């Protein structure tokens, strides 16, 4: 089925939108006619993304851990493209580490990026979201519901993101703002897979064997779901966390363990 979305004249802003899944989302919206703004903390990534997204795209450098920087990025985007129709909060951090070898600061860094950063984006964006009609989409992860070794920091942070999305759906529904979250499974070619999955042909085969549909996902798979949630077709969907994973989320813990085991064997 070829589903076509038209976002002509709508403003879509993607935090973390310069690489991986989030860049794929930004590209899909741009291809559907949206005015796109992307945010990243690295200037080089911002420049590369804007070059890919086209001359009409806006790129802003900001760290989601800095609430004032987030506010400034939002103001710049709204001044350029108008009120926000779709906001995607996807900035994230991750690494493999057993809890007893993880420093307090390392744990805090991931919570600050994933959870506190998500709050900063949502809180500062509210005044700029089109009311009624806006869609806020968080990018979460299966670690939010599936306990995984070497992922204590991410499990804690993403569980918080899930609950944050549900609470905001309750609080902001009366304003006409819908809030949902997407939980991607293994997505090929992403930094997450390079960090969290065993590598090489054997590693890829192992990952595919964990997915009932028999393949890894693509950034287009996530982008299409994000576009659906941002569209009028999803006008009665709010407060949900939707897995886009080929049915795999409950089985990914062993992927993480295998990746961590491989890392230990190399050191």
XYZ file of C-alpha atoms in Angstrom:
267
model
C 0.000 0.000 0.000
C 1.347 3.429 -0.942
C 0.033 5.914 1.618
C 0.522 9.562 0.700
C 0.632 12.330 3.303
C 0.409 16.035 2.504
C 1.920 18.435 5.039
C 2.142 21.415 2.709
C 2.161 24.629 4.724
C 2.626 22.872 8.064
C 5.583 23.412 10.382
C 7.306 20.278 11.678
C 10.182 20.565 14.179
C 12.394 17.620 15.093
C 14.733 17.747 18.084
C 17.603 15.371 17.443
C 16.583 15.566 13.793
C 20.002 15.542 12.174
C 20.915 11.845 12.289
C 19.397 8.365 12.226
C 15.726 7.807 12.918
C 15.014 11.452 13.599
C 16.619 12.636 10.361
C 14.537 10.051 8.523
C 11.425 11.544 10.109
C 12.471 15.071 9.143
C 13.194 13.980 5.566
C 9.816 12.289 5.222
C 7.964 15.368 6.415
C 10.029 17.604 4.118
C 9.228 15.336 1.173
C 5.542 15.694 2.065
C 5.747 19.473 1.768
C 6.269 20.512 5.391
C 8.336 23.449 6.533
C 10.938 21.605 8.588
C 13.130 22.742 11.477
C 15.758 20.448 13.006
C 17.792 20.803 16.174
C 21.041 19.147 17.265
C 23.854 20.062 19.614
C 26.525 19.636 16.909
C 26.906 22.287 14.221
C 28.364 19.811 11.715
C 25.312 17.563 12.024
C 22.967 20.520 11.649
C 24.744 21.703 8.501
C 24.713 18.231 6.957
C 21.017 17.731 7.719
C 19.977 21.072 6.258
C 21.933 20.295 3.094
C 19.951 17.071 2.821
C 16.572 18.561 3.709
C 16.772 21.449 1.261
C 17.079 25.211 1.274
C 13.761 25.752 3.014
C 14.797 23.810 6.103
C 16.012 25.529 9.246
C 18.779 24.049 11.383
C 19.445 25.210 14.930
C 22.195 24.226 17.353
C 20.935 23.562 20.884
C 21.440 21.035 23.669
C 18.147 19.724 25.066
C 19.704 19.658 28.537
C 19.772 23.475 28.424
C 16.196 24.699 28.799
C 16.983 28.238 27.696
C 18.740 26.963 24.586
C 15.656 24.879 23.793
C 13.430 27.930 24.262
C 15.639 29.999 21.960
C 15.638 27.277 19.293
C 11.856 27.107 19.377
C 11.518 30.871 19.091
C 13.877 30.939 16.119
C 11.973 28.171 14.357
C 8.565 29.724 14.970
C 9.794 33.108 13.765
C 10.924 31.445 10.535
C 8.153 28.916 9.892
C 5.210 29.827 12.116
C 3.376 27.910 14.838
C 4.230 24.252 15.326
C 1.895 21.696 13.810
C 4.079 18.677 14.642
C 6.847 18.502 17.223
C 9.091 15.436 17.482
C 11.275 15.073 20.576
C 13.913 12.475 19.736
C 17.240 13.511 21.257
C 18.771 10.566 23.119
C 21.965 9.080 24.486
C 23.030 5.510 25.181
C 25.973 3.237 25.921
C 26.455 -0.237 27.340
C 27.479 -0.485 30.991
C 26.638 -2.682 33.986
C 24.998 -0.714 36.763
C 27.750 -1.422 39.288
C 30.361 0.033 36.946
C 28.356 3.083 35.917
C 29.152 6.379 37.590
C 26.431 8.600 38.940
C 27.353 11.191 36.335
C 27.112 8.681 33.475
C 23.651 7.622 34.668
C 22.624 11.260 35.009
C 23.808 12.215 31.512
C 21.342 9.824 29.888
C 18.489 10.884 32.159
C 19.268 14.529 31.423
C 19.250 14.016 27.654
C 16.381 11.564 27.321
C 13.993 12.493 30.118
C 14.810 16.012 31.261
C 15.498 16.992 27.652
C 12.090 15.667 26.612
C 10.473 17.717 29.347
C 12.365 20.846 28.289
C 11.248 20.415 24.681
C 7.600 19.844 25.572
C 7.381 22.491 28.281
C 8.984 25.231 26.217
C 7.079 24.284 23.062
C 3.583 24.450 24.517
C 3.137 28.147 23.834
C 4.212 27.573 20.218
C 2.054 24.506 19.485
C -0.974 25.126 17.301
C -4.019 24.921 19.558
C -6.086 23.049 18.660
C -4.499 20.665 16.201
C -0.854 20.156 17.151
C 0.769 16.745 17.534
C 3.653 16.101 19.937
C 5.570 12.862 19.353
C 8.229 11.478 21.687
C 10.715 8.857 20.514
C 11.038 6.298 23.293
C 12.538 2.768 23.260
C 11.655 -0.811 24.251
C 13.853 -0.356 27.342
C 10.968 1.637 28.794
C 9.020 -1.562 29.423
C 11.527 -4.417 28.943
C 14.305 -4.657 31.552
C 17.655 -5.117 29.830
C 21.076 -5.761 31.281
C 23.635 -2.964 30.836
C 20.773 -0.499 30.254
C 19.747 0.670 33.730
C 20.121 4.327 32.720
C 18.094 3.989 29.513
C 15.412 1.792 31.095
C 14.873 4.434 33.773
C 14.939 7.364 31.361
C 12.641 5.909 28.721
C 10.133 4.677 31.288
C 9.939 8.291 32.362
C 9.447 9.451 28.776
C 6.523 7.040 28.355
C 4.816 8.323 31.467
C 5.571 11.938 30.580
C 3.836 11.456 27.241
C 0.777 9.955 28.917
C 0.526 12.733 31.503
C 0.871 15.472 28.900
C -1.840 13.816 26.821
C -4.125 14.148 29.839
C -3.148 17.708 30.688
C -2.986 19.147 27.175
C -5.866 17.312 25.548
C -8.268 20.115 26.398
C -6.002 22.474 24.451
C -6.391 20.273 21.388
C -2.797 19.006 21.561
C -2.300 15.289 20.984
C 0.679 13.566 22.637
C 1.991 10.123 21.683
C 5.252 8.181 21.672
C 6.906 5.826 19.191
C 9.026 2.924 20.415
C 11.279 1.726 17.569
C 12.694 -1.765 17.381
C 16.036 -2.579 15.708
C 16.474 -0.102 12.844
C 19.205 -0.885 10.349
C 21.994 1.568 9.662
C 21.547 3.614 12.819
C 23.973 4.588 15.546
C 21.787 2.733 18.010
C 22.333 -0.541 16.196
C 26.079 0.069 16.021
C 26.155 0.627 19.771
C 23.639 -1.926 20.981
C 23.743 -4.920 18.655
C 26.390 -7.504 17.722
C 28.037 -6.493 14.446
C 28.748 -8.245 11.157
C 26.727 -10.771 9.194
C 26.310 -13.067 12.191
C 25.154 -10.175 14.324
C 22.633 -9.058 11.721
C 21.326 -12.611 11.398
C 20.930 -12.819 15.168
C 18.943 -9.602 15.271
C 16.686 -10.678 12.404
C 16.018 -13.974 14.182
C 14.585 -12.016 17.136
C 12.073 -10.191 14.946
C 8.914 -12.155 14.147
C 8.671 -10.380 10.769
C 12.188 -11.565 9.960
C 13.874 -8.266 9.158
C 15.271 -5.150 10.740
C 13.269 -1.987 10.396
C 14.176 1.041 8.323
C 14.049 4.723 9.117
C 11.152 4.905 6.648
C 9.153 2.515 8.845
C 9.440 4.921 11.765
C 8.913 7.985 9.597
C 5.648 6.656 8.184
C 4.306 6.075 11.697
C 5.415 9.549 12.763
C 3.661 11.052 9.759
C 0.484 9.142 10.551
C 0.538 10.368 14.149
C 1.121 13.923 12.941
C -1.683 13.765 10.396
C -5.410 14.387 10.619
C -5.896 10.638 10.170
C -4.764 10.247 13.798
C -6.927 13.061 15.161
C -8.439 10.825 17.885
C -5.201 9.130 18.939
C -3.505 10.509 22.043
C -1.806 9.141 25.135
C -0.435 6.057 23.383
C 3.008 4.463 23.130
C 3.182 2.613 19.805
C 5.824 -0.012 19.084
C 7.204 -0.100 15.541
C 9.391 -3.169 15.813
C 8.146 -6.091 13.747
C 6.905 -7.666 16.982
C 10.368 -7.834 18.553
C 10.420 -5.574 21.602
C 10.005 -8.247 24.213
C 12.878 -10.245 22.719
C 15.607 -7.632 22.371
C 17.245 -8.093 25.761
C 19.456 -10.887 24.437
C 20.621 -8.607 21.603
C 21.916 -6.121 24.150
C 23.575 -8.874 26.196
C 25.292 -10.300 23.108
C 26.595 -6.854 22.134
C 27.961 -6.244 25.615
C 29.574 -9.698 25.707
C 31.268 -9.004 22.382
C 32.614 -5.712 23.654
C 34.067 -7.366 26.767
C 35.747 -10.062 24.687
C 37.511 -7.424 22.572
C 38.928 -5.601 25.610
